PDB file of C-alpha atoms and ligand atoms in Angstrom:
ATOM      1  CA  MET A 268      78.450 -81.458 -51.416  1.00  0.00           C
ATOM      2  CA  ASP A 269      81.797 -79.678 -51.703  1.00  0.00           C
ATOM      3  CA  ILE A 270      82.324 -77.924 -55.004  1.00  0.00           C
ATOM      4  CA  ILE A 271      85.826 -76.560 -54.315  1.00  0.00           C
ATOM      5  CA  THR A 272      88.481 -78.406 -52.355  1.00  0.00           C
ATOM      6  CA  VAL A 273      91.839 -76.750 -51.807  1.00  0.00           C
ATOM      7  CA  GLN A 274      94.535 -79.089 -50.483  1.00  0.00           C
ATOM      8  CA  HIS A 275      97.961 -78.020 -49.189  1.00  0.00           C
ATOM      9  CA  LEU A 276      98.032 -75.150 -51.659  1.00  0.00           C
ATOM     10  CA  THR A 277     101.336 -73.282 -51.820  1.00  0.00           C
ATOM     11  CA  LYS A 278     102.392 -70.539 -54.220  1.00  0.00           C
ATOM     12  CA  VAL A 279     105.895 -69.130 -54.312  1.00  0.00           C
ATOM     13  CA  TYR A 280     106.605 -66.293 -56.735  1.00  0.00           C
ATOM     14  CA  GLY A 281     110.174 -66.023 -58.006  1.00  0.00           C
ATOM     15  CA  SER A 282     113.111 -67.968 -56.662  1.00  0.00           C
ATOM     16  CA  GLY A 283     116.071 -67.558 -54.347  1.00  0.00           C
ATOM     17  CA  PRO A 284     116.305 -64.704 -51.831  1.00  0.00           C
ATOM     18  CA  ALA A 285     113.857 -62.556 -53.838  1.00  0.00           C
ATOM     19  CA  SER A 286     111.074 -65.168 -53.689  1.00  0.00           C
ATOM     20  CA  THR A 287     107.703 -64.540 -52.047  1.00  0.00           C
ATOM     21  CA  ARG A 288     105.682 -67.302 -50.420  1.00  0.00           C
ATOM     22  CA  ALA A 289     102.235 -65.853 -51.225  1.00  0.00           C
ATOM     23  CA  LEU A 290     100.316 -68.962 -50.077  1.00  0.00           C
ATOM     24  CA  ASP A 291     101.642 -71.417 -47.539  1.00  0.00           C
ATOM     25  CA  ASP A 292      99.992 -74.844 -47.261  1.00  0.00           C
ATOM     26  CA  VAL A 293      96.358 -73.705 -47.371  1.00  0.00           C
ATOM     27  CA  SER A 294      93.557 -76.297 -47.164  1.00  0.00           C
ATOM     28  CA  PHE A 295      89.769 -75.824 -47.023  1.00  0.00           C
ATOM     29  CA  SER A 296      86.549 -76.776 -48.814  1.00  0.00           C
ATOM     30  CA  ILE A 297      83.595 -74.759 -50.053  1.00  0.00           C
ATOM     31  CA  ALA A 298      80.128 -76.287 -50.310  1.00  0.00           C
ATOM     32  CA  GLU A 299      78.000 -75.953 -53.432  1.00  0.00           C
ATOM     33  CA  GLY A 300      75.932 -72.757 -53.253  1.00  0.00           C
ATOM     34  CA  GLU A 301      77.948 -71.288 -50.394  1.00  0.00           C
ATOM     35  CA  TYR A 302      78.723 -67.550 -50.296  1.00  0.00           C
ATOM     36  CA  VAL A 303      82.212 -67.016 -48.886  1.00  0.00           C
ATOM     37  CA  ALA A 304      83.980 -63.730 -48.148  1.00  0.00           C
ATOM     38  CA  ILE A 305      87.775 -63.689 -48.127  1.00  0.00           C
ATOM     39  CA  VAL A 306      89.311 -60.917 -46.033  1.00  0.00           C
ATOM     40  CA  GLY A 307      92.845 -59.966 -45.051  1.00  0.00           C
ATOM     41  CA  SER A 308      95.333 -57.145 -45.315  1.00  0.00           C
ATOM     42  CA  SER A 309      96.927 -56.108 -48.586  1.00  0.00           C
ATOM     43  CA  GLY A 310      99.599 -58.564 -49.708  1.00  0.00           C
ATOM     44  CA  SER A 311      98.259 -61.412 -47.536  1.00  0.00           C
ATOM     45  CA  GLY A 312      97.661 -63.714 -50.534  1.00  0.00           C
ATOM     46  CA  LYS A 313      93.921 -63.258 -51.231  1.00  0.00           C
ATOM     47  CA  SER A 314      94.174 -62.630 -54.975  1.00  0.00           C
ATOM     48  CA  THR A 315      96.686 -65.452 -55.371  1.00  0.00           C
ATOM     49  CA  LEU A 316      94.231 -67.816 -53.679  1.00  0.00           C
ATOM     50  CA  LEU A 317      91.287 -66.655 -55.830  1.00  0.00           C
ATOM     51  CA  HIS A 318      93.329 -66.967 -59.034  1.00  0.00           C
ATOM     52  CA  LEU A 319      94.365 -70.496 -58.108  1.00  0.00           C
ATOM     53  CA  MET A 320      90.711 -71.444 -57.481  1.00  0.00           C
ATOM     54  CA  GLY A 321      89.875 -70.083 -60.950  1.00  0.00           C
ATOM     55  CA  GLY A 322      92.581 -71.777 -63.005  1.00  0.00           C
ATOM     56  CA  VAL A 323      94.286 -68.440 -63.696  1.00  0.00           C
ATOM     57  CA  ASP A 324      97.746 -69.491 -62.522  1.00  0.00           C
ATOM     58  CA  ARG A 325      99.430 -72.738 -61.489  1.00  0.00           C
ATOM     59  CA  PRO A 326     100.310 -73.535 -57.867  1.00  0.00           C
ATOM     60  CA  THR A 327     103.858 -74.305 -56.734  1.00  0.00           C
ATOM     61  CA  SER A 328     102.428 -77.338 -54.932  1.00  0.00           C
ATOM     62  CA  GLY A 329      99.094 -78.629 -53.687  1.00  0.00           C
ATOM     63  CA  THR A 330      95.828 -79.238 -55.511  1.00  0.00           C
ATOM     64  CA  VAL A 331      92.526 -77.569 -56.314  1.00  0.00           C
ATOM     65  CA  LEU A 332      89.527 -79.787 -57.036  1.00  0.00           C
ATOM     66  CA  LEU A 333      86.454 -78.287 -58.695  1.00  0.00           C
ATOM     67  CA  ASN A 334      83.482 -80.638 -58.752  1.00  0.00           C
ATOM     68  CA  GLY A 335      85.924 -83.415 -57.847  1.00  0.00           C
ATOM     69  CA  ALA A 336      88.185 -82.801 -60.865  1.00  0.00           C
ATOM     70  CA  ASP A 337      91.838 -81.777 -60.422  1.00  0.00           C
ATOM     71  CA  VAL A 338      92.006 -78.303 -62.001  1.00  0.00           C
ATOM     72  CA  TYR A 339      95.778 -78.372 -62.556  1.00  0.00           C
ATOM     73  CA  ALA A 340      95.877 -81.830 -64.110  1.00  0.00           C
ATOM     74  CA  ARG A 341      94.722 -79.933 -67.228  1.00  0.00           C
ATOM     75  CA  SER A 342      97.019 -78.755 -70.017  1.00  0.00           C
ATOM     76  CA  ASP A 343      97.257 -74.992 -70.604  1.00  0.00           C
ATOM     77  CA  GLU A 344      94.726 -75.271 -73.474  1.00  0.00           C
ATOM     78  CA  GLU A 345      92.296 -77.245 -71.304  1.00  0.00           C
ATOM     79  CA  LEU A 346      92.795 -74.723 -68.511  1.00  0.00           C
ATOM     80  CA  ALA A 347      91.824 -71.859 -70.843  1.00  0.00           C
ATOM     81  CA  VAL A 348      88.590 -73.691 -71.692  1.00  0.00           C
ATOM     82  CA  PHE A 349      88.004 -74.398 -67.987  1.00  0.00           C
ATOM     83  CA  ARG A 350      88.291 -70.657 -67.178  1.00  0.00           C
ATOM     84  CA  ARG A 351      85.797 -69.718 -69.880  1.00  0.00           C
ATOM     85  CA  ARG A 352      83.205 -72.391 -69.077  1.00  0.00           C
ATOM     86  CA  GLU A 353      83.374 -73.403 -65.457  1.00  0.00           C
ATOM     87  CA  VAL A 354      84.174 -70.260 -63.490  1.00  0.00           C
ATOM     88  CA  GLY A 355      83.144 -66.624 -63.707  1.00  0.00           C
ATOM     89  CA  LEU A 356      85.830 -64.119 -62.733  1.00  0.00           C
ATOM     90  CA  VAL A 357      85.089 -60.526 -61.718  1.00  0.00           C
ATOM     91  CA  TYR A 358      87.860 -57.991 -61.017  1.00  0.00           C
ATOM     92  CA  GLN A 359      88.069 -54.621 -59.276  1.00  0.00           C
ATOM     93  CA  PHE A 360      88.909 -52.753 -62.488  1.00  0.00           C
ATOM     94  CA  TYR A 361      86.409 -54.671 -64.662  1.00  0.00           C
ATOM     95  CA  ASN A 362      88.991 -55.862 -67.262  1.00  0.00           C
ATOM     96  CA  LEU A 363      86.701 -55.108 -70.193  1.00  0.00           C
ATOM     97  CA  ILE A 364      88.069 -54.926 -73.756  1.00  0.00           C
ATOM     98  CA  PRO A 365      87.940 -51.176 -74.624  1.00  0.00           C
ATOM     99  CA  VAL A 366      87.220 -51.647 -78.350  1.00  0.00           C
ATOM    100  CA  LEU A 367      84.333 -54.098 -77.793  1.00  0.00           C
ATOM    101  CA  ASN A 368      80.828 -52.944 -76.951  1.00  0.00           C
ATOM    102  CA  VAL A 369      78.653 -54.199 -74.081  1.00  0.00           C
ATOM    103  CA  VAL A 370      77.243 -57.221 -75.894  1.00  0.00           C
ATOM    104  CA  GLU A 371      80.608 -58.103 -77.471  1.00  0.00           C
ATOM    105  CA  ASN A 372      82.329 -57.966 -74.081  1.00  0.00           C
ATOM    106  CA  MET A 373      79.629 -60.087 -72.451  1.00  0.00           C
ATOM    107  CA  THR A 374      79.718 -62.737 -75.158  1.00  0.00           C
ATOM    108  CA  LEU A 375      83.508 -62.809 -75.637  1.00  0.00           C
ATOM    109  CA  PRO A 376      84.073 -66.082 -73.702  1.00  0.00           C
ATOM    110  CA  VAL A 377      81.350 -67.776 -75.779  1.00  0.00           C
ATOM    111  CA  ALA A 378      82.817 -66.394 -79.014  1.00  0.00           C
ATOM    112  CA  LEU A 379      86.319 -67.569 -78.035  1.00  0.00           C
ATOM    113  CA  ASP A 380      84.823 -71.015 -77.534  1.00  0.00           C
ATOM    114  CA  GLY A 381      83.357 -70.886 -81.056  1.00  0.00           C
ATOM    115  CA  ARG A 382      79.874 -71.497 -79.664  1.00  0.00           C
ATOM    116  CA  GLU A 383      76.435 -70.003 -80.328  1.00  0.00           C
ATOM    117  CA  VAL A 384      75.368 -67.158 -78.063  1.00  0.00           C
ATOM    118  CA  ASN A 385      72.277 -68.079 -76.066  1.00  0.00           C
ATOM    119  CA  ARG A 386      70.153 -65.032 -77.059  1.00  0.00           C
ATOM    120  CA  ASP A 387      67.540 -65.644 -74.355  1.00  0.00           C
ATOM    121  CA  ARG A 388      70.197 -65.751 -71.675  1.00  0.00           C
ATOM    122  CA  LEU A 389      71.867 -62.617 -73.093  1.00  0.00           C
ATOM    123  CA  SER A 390      68.656 -60.586 -73.055  1.00  0.00           C
ATOM    124  CA  SER A 391      67.640 -61.777 -69.620  1.00  0.00           C
ATOM    125  CA  LEU A 392      71.101 -60.837 -68.286  1.00  0.00           C
ATOM    126  CA  LEU A 393      71.016 -57.418 -70.006  1.00  0.00           C
ATOM    127  CA  SER A 394      67.675 -56.790 -68.357  1.00  0.00           C
ATOM    128  CA  SER A 395      68.569 -58.031 -64.860  1.00  0.00           C
ATOM    129  CA  LEU A 396      71.837 -56.061 -64.982  1.00  0.00           C
ATOM    130  CA  GLY A 397      70.013 -52.878 -66.041  1.00  0.00           C
ATOM    131  CA  LEU A 398      71.990 -52.676 -69.294  1.00  0.00           C
ATOM    132  CA  GLU A 399      69.078 -52.602 -71.745  1.00  0.00           C
ATOM    133  CA  GLY A 400      69.574 -49.765 -74.240  1.00  0.00           C
ATOM    134  CA  ARG A 401      73.351 -49.828 -73.599  1.00  0.00           C
ATOM    135  CA  GLU A 402      74.087 -52.837 -75.849  1.00  0.00           C
ATOM    136  CA  SER A 403      76.251 -50.914 -78.344  1.00  0.00           C
ATOM    137  CA  HIS A 404      78.065 -48.686 -75.837  1.00  0.00           C
ATOM    138  CA  LEU A 405      81.816 -49.012 -75.446  1.00  0.00           C
ATOM    139  CA  PRO A 406      83.236 -49.334 -71.915  1.00  0.00           C
ATOM    140  CA  ASN A 407      84.426 -45.689 -71.885  1.00  0.00           C
ATOM    141  CA  GLN A 408      80.836 -44.599 -72.547  1.00  0.00           C
ATOM    142  CA  LEU A 409      79.675 -46.259 -69.315  1.00  0.00           C
ATOM    143  CA  SER A 410      79.935 -45.386 -65.619  1.00  0.00           C
ATOM    144  CA  GLY A 411      82.073 -47.540 -63.320  1.00  0.00           C
ATOM    145  CA  GLY A 412      78.988 -49.260 -61.949  1.00  0.00           C
ATOM    146  CA  GLN A 413      77.752 -50.033 -65.463  1.00  0.00           C
ATOM    147  CA  GLN A 414      81.167 -51.358 -66.491  1.00  0.00           C
ATOM    148  CA  GLN A 415      81.160 -53.700 -63.511  1.00  0.00           C
ATOM    149  CA  ARG A 416      77.663 -54.895 -64.526  1.00  0.00           C
ATOM    150  CA  VAL A 417      79.054 -55.766 -67.958  1.00  0.00           C
ATOM    151  CA  ALA A 418      81.911 -57.671 -66.307  1.00  0.00           C
ATOM    152  CA  ILE A 419      79.375 -59.552 -64.181  1.00  0.00           C
ATOM    153  CA  GLY A 420      77.332 -60.279 -67.310  1.00  0.00           C
ATOM    154  CA  ARG A 421      80.444 -61.692 -68.977  1.00  0.00           C
ATOM    155  CA  ALA A 422      81.138 -63.829 -65.889  1.00  0.00           C
ATOM    156  CA  LEU A 423      77.547 -65.135 -65.764  1.00  0.00           C
ATOM    157  CA  MET A 424      77.007 -65.637 -69.511  1.00  0.00           C
ATOM    158  CA  ASN A 425      78.096 -69.278 -69.392  1.00  0.00           C
ATOM    159  CA  ALA A 426      76.120 -69.897 -66.163  1.00  0.00           C
ATOM    160  CA  PRO A 427      79.264 -71.014 -64.294  1.00  0.00           C
ATOM    161  CA  ALA A 428      78.962 -73.118 -61.155  1.00  0.00           C
ATOM    162  CA  VAL A 429      81.397 -70.822 -59.360  1.00  0.00           C
ATOM    163  CA  VAL A 430      81.750 -67.026 -59.405  1.00  0.00           C
ATOM    164  CA  LEU A 431      85.042 -65.642 -58.096  1.00  0.00           C
ATOM    165  CA  ALA A 432      85.180 -61.880 -57.480  1.00  0.00           C
ATOM    166  CA  ASP A 433      88.317 -59.962 -56.461  1.00  0.00           C
ATOM    167  CA  GLU A 434      87.254 -56.743 -54.684  1.00  0.00           C
ATOM    168  CA  PRO A 435      84.371 -56.249 -57.151  1.00  0.00           C
ATOM    169  CA  THR A 436      83.186 -53.090 -55.389  1.00  0.00           C
ATOM    170  CA  GLY A 437      86.656 -51.711 -54.581  1.00  0.00           C
ATOM    171  CA  ASN A 438      86.367 -48.991 -57.213  1.00  0.00           C
ATOM    172  CA  LEU A 439      82.679 -48.092 -56.716  1.00  0.00           C
ATOM    173  CA  ASP A 440      80.693 -45.681 -54.540  1.00  0.00           C
ATOM    174  CA  SER A 441      78.462 -47.109 -51.807  1.00  0.00           C
ATOM    175  CA  LYS A 442      75.240 -47.086 -53.862  1.00  0.00           C
ATOM    176  CA  ASN A 443      76.846 -48.921 -56.781  1.00  0.00           C
ATOM    177  CA  SER A 444      78.604 -51.280 -54.353  1.00  0.00           C
ATOM    178  CA  ARG A 445      75.276 -52.293 -52.828  1.00  0.00           C
ATOM    179  CA  GLU A 446      73.728 -52.813 -56.265  1.00  0.00           C
ATOM    180  CA  ILE A 447      76.656 -54.884 -57.560  1.00  0.00           C
ATOM    181  CA  MET A 448      76.614 -57.074 -54.442  1.00  0.00           C
ATOM    182  CA  ALA A 449      72.836 -57.490 -54.749  1.00  0.00           C
ATOM    183  CA  LEU A 450      73.286 -58.724 -58.334  1.00  0.00           C
ATOM    184  CA  LEU A 451      75.963 -61.229 -57.320  1.00  0.00           C
ATOM    185  CA  ARG A 452      73.864 -62.375 -54.344  1.00  0.00           C
ATOM    186  CA  ALA A 453      70.776 -62.810 -56.516  1.00  0.00           C
ATOM    187  CA  SER A 454      72.691 -65.057 -58.906  1.00  0.00           C
ATOM    188  CA  ASN A 455      74.122 -66.990 -55.945  1.00  0.00           C
ATOM    189  CA  LYS A 456      70.674 -67.518 -54.399  1.00  0.00           C
ATOM    190  CA  GLN A 457      68.553 -68.013 -57.517  1.00  0.00           C
ATOM    191  CA  MET A 458      70.941 -70.171 -59.529  1.00  0.00           C
ATOM    192  CA  GLY A 459      72.570 -71.943 -56.598  1.00  0.00           C
ATOM    193  CA  GLN A 460      75.901 -70.567 -57.743  1.00  0.00           C
ATOM    194  CA  THR A 461      78.854 -70.722 -55.399  1.00  0.00           C
ATOM    195  CA  LEU A 462      80.137 -67.199 -54.737  1.00  0.00           C
ATOM    196  CA  VAL A 463      83.581 -66.281 -53.414  1.00  0.00           C
ATOM    197  CA  VAL A 464      84.240 -62.560 -52.894  1.00  0.00           C
ATOM    198  CA  ILE A 465      87.431 -60.865 -51.730  1.00  0.00           C
ATOM    199  CA  THR A 466      86.498 -57.700 -49.891  1.00  0.00           C
ATOM    200  CA  HIS A 467      87.784 -54.993 -47.558  1.00  0.00           C
ATOM    201  CA  ASP A 468      84.196 -53.936 -46.793  1.00  0.00           C
ATOM    202  CA  GLU A 469      83.049 -55.221 -43.423  1.00  0.00           C
ATOM    203  CA  ASP A 470      79.344 -55.006 -44.316  1.00  0.00           C
ATOM    204  CA  ILE A 471      79.923 -57.158 -47.408  1.00  0.00           C
ATOM    205  CA  ALA A 472      81.966 -59.687 -45.416  1.00  0.00           C
ATOM    206  CA  LEU A 473      79.188 -59.899 -42.822  1.00  0.00           C
ATOM    207  CA  SER A 474      76.590 -60.523 -45.551  1.00  0.00           C
ATOM    208  CA  ALA A 475      78.377 -63.784 -46.485  1.00  0.00           C
ATOM    209  CA  ASP A 476      77.635 -67.277 -45.112  1.00  0.00           C
ATOM    210  CA  ARG A 477      81.235 -67.635 -44.090  1.00  0.00           C
ATOM    211  CA  ILE A 478      84.365 -65.498 -43.697  1.00  0.00           C
ATOM    212  CA  ILE A 479      87.859 -66.820 -44.364  1.00  0.00           C
ATOM    213  CA  ALA A 480      90.623 -64.501 -43.128  1.00  0.00           C
ATOM    214  CA  ILE A 481      94.054 -64.804 -44.747  1.00  0.00           C
ATOM    215  CA  GLU A 482      97.230 -63.580 -43.082  1.00  0.00           C
ATOM    216  CA  ASP A 483     100.734 -64.085 -44.488  1.00  0.00           C
ATOM    217  CA  GLY A 484      99.531 -66.735 -46.934  1.00  0.00           C
ATOM    218  CA  ARG A 485      97.758 -68.832 -44.300  1.00  0.00           C
ATOM    219  CA  ILE A 486      94.202 -69.143 -43.011  1.00  0.00           C
ATOM    220  CA  ALA A 487      94.020 -67.090 -39.819  1.00  0.00           C
ATOM    221  CA  ARG A 488      90.265 -67.566 -39.241  1.00  0.00           C
ATOM    222  CA  ASP A 489      87.447 -69.484 -40.916  1.00  0.00           C
ATOM    223  CA  GLU A 490      84.029 -68.796 -39.439  1.00  0.00           C
ATOM    224  CA  ARG A 491      80.419 -69.313 -40.358  1.00  0.00           C
ATOM    225  CA  ILE A 492      78.124 -66.333 -39.858  1.00  0.00           C
ATOM    226  CA  ARG A 493      75.132 -67.119 -37.673  1.00  0.00           C
ATOM    227  CA  ARG A 494      71.931 -65.216 -38.333  1.00  0.00           C
TER     228      ARG A 494
HETATM  229  N1  ADP B 702     102.993 -62.042 -60.058  1.00  0.00           N
HETATM  230  C1  ADP B 702     103.651 -61.870 -58.904  1.00  0.00           C
HETATM  231  N2  ADP B 702     105.009 -61.892 -58.857  1.00  0.00           N
HETATM  232  C2  ADP B 702     105.666 -61.739 -57.703  1.00  0.00           C
HETATM  233  N3  ADP B 702     105.060 -61.544 -56.505  1.00  0.00           N
HETATM  234  C3  ADP B 702     103.728 -61.507 -56.494  1.00  0.00           C
HETATM  235  C4  ADP B 702     102.944 -61.655 -57.689  1.00  0.00           C
HETATM  236  N4  ADP B 702     101.630 -61.584 -57.351  1.00  0.00           N
HETATM  237  C5  ADP B 702     101.598 -61.386 -56.026  1.00  0.00           C
HETATM  238  N5  ADP B 702     102.849 -61.338 -55.501  1.00  0.00           N
HETATM  239  C6  ADP B 702     103.193 -61.168 -54.076  1.00  0.00           C
HETATM  240  O1  ADP B 702     102.523 -62.194 -53.355  1.00  0.00           O
HETATM  241  C7  ADP B 702     101.996 -61.691 -52.138  1.00  0.00           C
HETATM  242  C8  ADP B 702     100.483 -61.887 -52.107  1.00  0.00           C
HETATM  243  O2  ADP B 702      99.916 -61.070 -53.128  1.00  0.00           O
HETATM  244  P1  ADP B 702      98.350 -61.051 -53.430  1.00  0.00           P
HETATM  245  O3  ADP B 702      97.862 -62.450 -53.540  1.00  0.00           O
HETATM  246  O4  ADP B 702      98.132 -60.157 -54.579  1.00  0.00           O
HETATM  247  O5  ADP B 702      97.777 -60.407 -52.079  1.00  0.00           O
HETATM  248  P2  ADP B 702      96.406 -59.650 -51.779  1.00  0.00           P
HETATM  249  O6  ADP B 702      95.454 -59.916 -52.892  1.00  0.00           O
HETATM  250  O7  ADP B 702      95.966 -60.187 -50.457  1.00  0.00           O
HETATM  251  O8  ADP B 702      96.748 -58.175 -51.662  1.00  0.00           O
HETATM  252  C9  ADP B 702     102.440 -60.230 -52.054  1.00  0.00           C
HETATM  253  O9  ADP B 702     103.633 -60.166 -51.311  1.00  0.00           O
HETATM  254  C10 ADP B 702     102.674 -59.871 -53.501  1.00  0.00           C
HETATM  255  O10 ADP B 702     103.614 -58.842 -53.610  1.00  0.00           O
HETATM  256 MG1   MG B 703      94.499 -58.622 -54.176  1.00  0.00          MG
END
């Protein structure tokens, strides 16, 4: 079954002569549980595409369906709830809140929703992410690899169907990169989560089920990896 369907997606930033067509009539589908790498040169439209799959921005035209539902038929308030509950977003520079500790950062989307924190899920995530004993640390008291683990914990806290990661290892050394990718892969395999990762790392791209290459806002290649 397809979990994400992107149809004729176009994004133009700005207007008039200064406008940028970041995505130009892009269409594709991603199956439930698939692990997809998105590659392409800087400025090709990768982040724009990932944001539009995650309800972060609105397209100029075209649609995104997640689990068959039109993401952008939602109001801005509904879209904010959608981002907290249905997708997990991971960024290159972690995007943690500096004044919140590890547990507070991880549970922020749940708190914003006014819901109870699932304590079992929190402790199992803290343990699988290797963050036990770091619960009260602030982001600036953690290494880059640890900060990215917290960001992954925040993304996984609501057990989203889809995890969208924008160069999640772009700021990490090779050991931490491998560990972060292993954590994302484990969640993808064990929980059947759909995983979409933007990467410049060829080894990471080749570890995916499928590679979509973006050039100038269009799909230049879309290939399944055979093993
Ligand atoms: N908020 C924005 N306002 C104006 N232009 C933007 C904005 N975000 C991205 N762009 C432009 O859109 C194009 C695609 O950007 P982006 O999706 O970030 O590419 P990538 O992630 O592949 O580097 C680039 O030309 C970029 O400068
Ligand atoms: Mg980008």
